Each structure stands twice: as C-alpha cells, then as structure tokens.
Amino acid sequence: MTARYLDPTNDVAFKKLFNNKERLINLLNSILNLTKGNRIKELDYIPVEQMPLFSDGKRSIFDLKVKDEAGRWYIIEMQRKTEKDYINRVQFYGSYSYINQIEEGIKHSDLLPVVIISIMGKTIFSKELPCINYHHLKESTTNKQYLFSLTYVFVELGKFDASKIKDDTDQWLHMLKCAHNEQEPPKEIDNANVLSAYEDLEQYRWTAQEHDAYIRSKLAMEAEQLNLEKSYDDGKTDEKIKIAKKMLAKGKSIEEVAEVIDLDVEQIEYLITVK
C-alpha cells in the first residue's frame, strides 16, 4: 500500500508544515511545556542572512524570535541533526547564536536568551531521561538556576511510546514519529493544528517540484547517516586493532587475539598489515 503521508521529520516537509505560524506556536508551546502566562503568543522567522553560517555550511531548520504572554522575548533555534559529536556541536550552535546578537549592535544587557530545540529520530541519551528532556545551567550547591541565557531541549522520538496519546504534546510527537507509516490519524488526535499538519503531509497535495525537493532531502539525510555509521564502525575497528597489537606485543597468538576481540584470524592479519 502506498504511503498516504510523507515523513514530517524530513527537512523539506518540516519547513512546509511549520511555515504556518499558528501551527508552529502550538508545537512549541507543547514541546516546551509552557504554562498559562508563559506561553508563546508572537513569533517571527529570523531571515537566513541574519543567522550565522557555520564552517560546514549547515544552518538550523528554523531560527525564531518569539514573545511570550508575559512580554518576554527570546530566540529559539530548531535543529534536526544526526551529526557526529552532536552534543558538542549543539552547544557550539547555541553559544554562537547567543553571542551573534552583538553583531546587530545591541548591548550585553540586551542579549536575548536562546533556546535550542533538537528533534532527533533516535535516542542519544540514556533511558533514565524522558522523551523530551530539558537542560538548564544550575548552581551545584543549591541546584537553583541563576543563569538563563542558554537552554537545550532534546526531543528523542525513539523513546516515544506511540500507543499512548494523552495530551497535545503526545499528539505532536505521534505525528512526527508515525505519520509516514499511517493511512489516517489515530482517533485520539483532536488537536486542529496536528490534524491540519496531517493534511499538509498528504502526498497528493504536494507539487512535483516540492516532492522532488523532499526526495533530495531524504537521500541527503540517508547518505549522512551512512557516513556516520561508517565513521562509527571505523572507530570500533581502530580500537580493535590497537588492542590486537598490544596483545601480539605481549606474545599472544593471532588465534588468541581473534577470540578476545571477536574477529577472524584473516581479518586481524589483514588489518594489522594495512593499518
């Protein structure tokens, strides 16, 4: 059966869905678990030319300036990455977005807080952390927060139990994780913004040009994932070679080494020769 909906986590699809301000505000208020009085009520997309272009040429999915019900303004940067060393990279992105405001001619006292939201297809943290986890800077003795400039939010879709839909947040997470494998939204979904997102994901609503961009983005992400897996495998192989050489230097036979590091004798002989 042909899939009815496209993958909402695809960069092209995500941008198409959330160029709708009302829909994006609803998503953000749900993901950030904002209470009445602190909810986002206004949102502006920061023009691409005003945002930093990193050395690898990558930008965020969205860079936003938002205002909450209390009248506070802050910046939200939305990422969807599978890069190697992403935890380190996301802290760099956040810090850069914070200090980059100075280039616009404002004082340090006028710098807006930055919230980095990362939507991840799999899991990156241990099971003890929930599907959506929030990271703030806190003082170690009192465990109180005194520094509010940078906040990191990770949405790990791999941890979400798609069989349980209790509130708006669950409805959004279900759509992001499962829509491309469904023929219709689950009956538990009644959020009008989520339902309209399903409609915009229907393949027949997409032009040929939009669909082509979607496929290109999908292929690029798959290639990036393969490169990550290759880098990971290469790293494991290098570590095994180091162990093998140490064992051989201590007089162990290749057969003994093969048994310990779970490689064939021929593999060890080849790897030691070419590395």
Coordinates of C-alpha atoms in Angstrom, one line a residue:
M1 CA 0.0 0.0 0.0
T2 CA 1.3 3.4 -1.0
A3 CA 2.1 5.7 2.0
R4 CA -0.5 8.4 2.3
Y5 CA 1.7 10.8 4.3
L6 CA 5.2 12.0 3.8
D7 CA 7.8 12.0 6.7
P8 CA 7.3 15.1 8.8
T9 CA 10.9 15.0 10.1
N10 CA 12.3 15.4 6.6
D11 CA 13.8 18.9 6.5
V12 CA 11.7 20.0 3.5
A13 CA 8.4 18.6 4.9
F14 CA 9.2 20.1 8.3
K15 CA 9.7 23.5 6.8
K16 CA 6.5 23.2 4.8
L17 CA 4.5 22.2 7.9
F18 CA 5.8 24.9 10.2
N19 CA 6.0 27.9 7.9
N20 CA 2.5 28.1 9.4
K21 CA 3.0 30.4 12.5
E22 CA -0.1 29.2 14.4
R23 CA 0.9 25.6 13.9
L24 CA 4.5 26.3 15.0
I25 CA 3.4 28.2 18.1
N26 CA 1.2 25.3 19.1
L27 CA 4.0 22.8 18.6
L28 CA 6.5 25.0 20.6
N29 CA 4.1 25.6 23.5
S30 CA 3.6 21.8 23.7
I31 CA 7.2 20.7 23.4
L32 CA 8.4 23.4 25.8
N33 CA 5.6 22.5 28.3
L34 CA 4.8 26.2 28.7
T35 CA 2.1 27.1 31.3
K36 CA -0.6 29.8 31.0
G37 CA 1.1 33.2 31.3
N38 CA 4.3 31.9 29.8
R39 CA 3.1 30.6 26.5
I40 CA 4.4 31.9 23.2
K41 CA 1.9 34.3 21.6
E42 CA 4.0 36.0 18.9
L43 CA 6.6 34.6 16.5
D44 CA 8.9 36.0 13.8
Y45 CA 11.1 34.0 11.5
I46 CA 14.7 35.4 11.6
P47 CA 15.9 35.9 8.0
V48 CA 18.5 33.5 6.9
E49 CA 21.0 36.2 6.1
Q50 CA 20.9 37.4 9.7
M51 CA 21.9 34.0 11.1
P52 CA 25.5 32.5 11.2
L53 CA 26.6 30.1 8.5
F54 CA 28.9 27.6 10.1
S55 CA 32.0 26.2 8.6
D56 CA 30.3 23.1 7.4
G57 CA 27.7 25.2 5.6
K58 CA 24.8 24.0 7.8
R59 CA 22.0 26.1 9.3
S60 CA 19.1 25.4 11.6
I61 CA 15.7 24.3 10.3
F62 CA 14.2 27.4 11.8
D63 CA 15.6 30.4 13.7
L64 CA 12.8 32.3 15.5
K65 CA 12.3 35.3 17.7
V66 CA 9.3 34.7 20.0
K67 CA 7.4 36.7 22.6
D68 CA 5.5 35.1 25.5
E69 CA 2.4 36.2 27.3
A70 CA 4.5 37.9 30.0
G71 CA 6.0 40.1 27.3
R72 CA 9.4 38.4 27.3
W73 CA 11.3 38.0 24.0
Y74 CA 13.7 35.2 23.4
I75 CA 15.3 33.3 20.5
I76 CA 14.5 29.7 19.5
E77 CA 16.8 27.7 17.2
M78 CA 15.3 24.4 15.9
Q79 CA 17.8 21.7 14.8
R80 CA 17.3 18.3 13.3
K81 CA 20.7 16.7 13.1
T82 CA 22.4 13.3 13.1
E83 CA 25.9 14.7 13.1
K84 CA 28.8 13.0 14.8
D85 CA 29.6 14.7 18.1
Y86 CA 26.2 16.4 18.0
I87 CA 26.1 17.1 21.8
N88 CA 29.3 19.2 21.4
R89 CA 28.1 20.8 18.2
V90 CA 24.7 21.8 19.6
Q91 CA 26.3 23.7 22.5
F92 CA 28.5 25.5 20.0
Y93 CA 25.5 26.4 17.9
G94 CA 23.7 27.7 20.9
S95 CA 26.6 29.8 22.1
Y96 CA 27.2 31.2 18.7
S97 CA 23.5 32.2 18.3
Y98 CA 23.7 34.0 21.6
I99 CA 26.9 35.9 21.0
N100 CA 26.0 36.6 17.4
Q101 CA 23.3 39.1 18.6
I102 CA 26.1 41.5 19.5
E103 CA 26.8 42.0 15.8
E104 CA 23.4 43.6 15.5
G105 CA 24.6 46.5 17.6
I106 CA 22.9 45.7 20.9
K107 CA 24.4 45.8 24.4
H108 CA 25.3 42.8 26.5
S109 CA 22.4 43.7 28.8
D110 CA 20.0 43.4 25.9
L111 CA 21.0 39.9 24.8
L112 CA 18.0 37.6 24.5
P113 CA 18.0 34.1 26.0
V114 CA 18.4 31.3 23.4
V115 CA 16.5 28.0 23.5
I116 CA 17.9 25.2 21.2
I117 CA 15.3 22.6 20.3
S118 CA 16.8 19.4 18.8
I119 CA 14.4 16.9 17.2
M120 CA 16.1 13.5 17.0
G121 CA 14.8 10.5 15.2
K122 CA 16.5 8.1 17.6
T123 CA 17.8 8.2 21.1
I124 CA 21.0 10.0 22.2
F125 CA 20.8 9.9 26.0
S126 CA 20.3 7.1 28.5
K127 CA 16.8 5.6 29.2
E128 CA 16.6 7.5 32.5
L129 CA 15.8 10.7 30.6
P130 CA 12.3 11.1 29.2
C131 CA 11.4 11.5 25.6
I132 CA 11.6 15.3 25.9
N133 CA 14.4 16.4 28.2
Y134 CA 15.3 19.9 29.2
H135 CA 18.8 21.0 30.1
H136 CA 19.4 24.2 32.1
L137 CA 22.5 25.6 33.8
K138 CA 22.1 25.2 37.6
E139 CA 24.3 26.0 40.6
S140 CA 25.6 22.8 42.1
T141 CA 25.1 23.6 45.8
T142 CA 21.6 24.9 45.7
N143 CA 20.5 23.3 42.5
K144 CA 18.9 26.6 41.6
Q145 CA 19.0 28.3 38.2
Y146 CA 20.7 31.7 38.1
L147 CA 21.9 31.6 34.5
F148 CA 19.1 31.8 32.0
S149 CA 20.8 32.6 28.7
L150 CA 21.0 29.1 27.2
T151 CA 18.6 26.2 27.4
Y152 CA 18.8 23.0 25.4
V153 CA 15.7 20.8 24.7
F154 CA 16.1 17.4 23.1
V155 CA 13.1 15.6 21.6
E156 CA 14.1 11.9 21.3
L157 CA 11.4 10.4 19.1
G158 CA 12.9 6.9 19.6
K159 CA 11.7 7.0 23.2
F160 CA 8.2 8.0 22.5
D161 CA 5.5 5.3 23.0
A162 CA 3.3 5.8 20.0
S163 CA 0.5 3.7 21.5
K164 CA -0.2 6.3 24.2
I165 CA -1.7 9.6 23.3
K166 CA -2.8 11.7 26.3
D167 CA -2.4 15.3 25.5
D168 CA -1.3 17.8 22.8
T169 CA 2.4 17.0 23.3
D170 CA 1.7 13.3 22.7
Q171 CA -0.3 14.2 19.6
W172 CA 2.6 16.2 18.1
L173 CA 5.1 13.5 19.0
H174 CA 2.9 10.8 17.4
M175 CA 2.5 12.8 14.2
L176 CA 6.3 13.4 14.0
K177 CA 7.2 9.8 14.6
C178 CA 4.4 7.8 12.9
A179 CA 2.6 9.9 10.2
H180 CA 4.6 8.5 7.3
N181 CA 3.6 4.9 8.3
E182 CA -0.2 5.6 8.7
Q183 CA -3.2 5.9 6.4
E184 CA -5.1 8.2 8.7
P185 CA -4.6 10.0 12.1
P186 CA -5.4 8.0 15.2
K187 CA -8.9 8.7 16.6
E188 CA -7.2 10.1 19.8
I189 CA -5.8 13.1 17.8
D190 CA -8.2 16.0 18.0
N191 CA -5.8 19.0 18.0
A192 CA -6.8 21.0 15.0
N193 CA -3.2 22.0 14.3
V194 CA -2.0 18.4 14.3
L195 CA -4.8 17.3 12.1
S196 CA -4.1 20.1 9.6
A197 CA -0.4 19.0 9.6
Y198 CA -1.5 15.5 8.6
E199 CA -3.5 17.1 5.7
D200 CA -0.4 19.0 4.5
L201 CA 1.6 15.8 4.6
E202 CA -0.7 14.0 2.1
Q203 CA 1.4 13.3 -1.0
Y204 CA -1.3 14.4 -3.5
R205 CA -1.2 17.9 -2.1
W206 CA 2.5 18.3 -3.0
T207 CA 3.6 19.7 -6.3
A208 CA 6.2 17.8 -8.4
Q209 CA 8.8 20.4 -7.5
E210 CA 8.1 20.1 -3.8
H211 CA 8.2 16.3 -4.0
D212 CA 11.5 16.4 -5.8
A213 CA 13.0 18.6 -3.1
Y214 CA 11.6 16.2 -0.4
I215 CA 13.3 13.2 -2.1
R216 CA 16.6 15.1 -2.4
S217 CA 16.5 15.9 1.2
K218 CA 15.7 12.3 2.1
L219 CA 18.6 11.0 0.1
A220 CA 21.0 13.6 1.7
M221 CA 19.9 12.5 5.2
E222 CA 20.4 8.8 4.3
A223 CA 23.8 9.5 2.9
E224 CA 24.7 11.4 6.1
Q225 CA 23.5 8.6 8.3
L226 CA 25.6 6.1 6.3
N227 CA 28.7 8.2 6.7
L228 CA 28.0 8.4 10.5
E229 CA 27.7 4.7 10.7
K230 CA 30.9 4.2 8.7
S231 CA 32.7 6.6 11.0
Y232 CA 31.4 4.7 14.0
D233 CA 32.4 1.3 12.5
D234 CA 35.9 2.7 11.6
G235 CA 36.3 3.9 15.2
K236 CA 35.5 0.5 16.6
T237 CA 37.9 -1.2 14.1
D238 CA 40.7 1.2 15.0
E239 CA 40.2 0.3 18.7
K240 CA 40.2 -3.4 18.0
I241 CA 43.5 -3.0 16.0
K242 CA 45.1 -1.2 19.0
I243 CA 44.1 -4.0 21.3
A244 CA 45.3 -6.6 18.9
K245 CA 48.7 -5.0 18.5
K246 CA 49.1 -4.8 22.3
M247 CA 48.2 -8.4 22.7
L248 CA 50.5 -9.6 20.0
A249 CA 53.3 -7.5 21.5
K250 CA 52.8 -9.4 24.7
G251 CA 53.3 -12.7 22.9
K252 CA 49.7 -13.7 22.4
S253 CA 49.0 -15.7 19.2
I254 CA 46.7 -14.3 16.5
E255 CA 44.3 -17.1 17.3
E256 CA 44.1 -15.9 20.9
V257 CA 43.7 -12.3 19.8
A258 CA 40.9 -13.3 17.4
E259 CA 39.0 -15.0 20.2
V260 CA 39.2 -12.0 22.5
I261 CA 38.3 -9.2 20.1
D262 CA 35.8 -11.2 18.0
L263 CA 37.5 -11.0 14.6
D264 CA 38.6 -13.7 12.2
V265 CA 42.3 -14.6 12.0
E266 CA 42.4 -13.5 8.4
Q267 CA 40.8 -10.1 9.4
I268 CA 43.4 -9.5 12.0
E269 CA 46.3 -10.4 9.7
Y270 CA 44.8 -8.1 7.0
L271 CA 44.0 -5.1 9.3
I272 CA 47.4 -5.2 11.0
T273 CA 49.1 -5.2 7.6
V274 CA 47.1 -2.3 6.1
K275 CA 46.8 -0.1 9.1

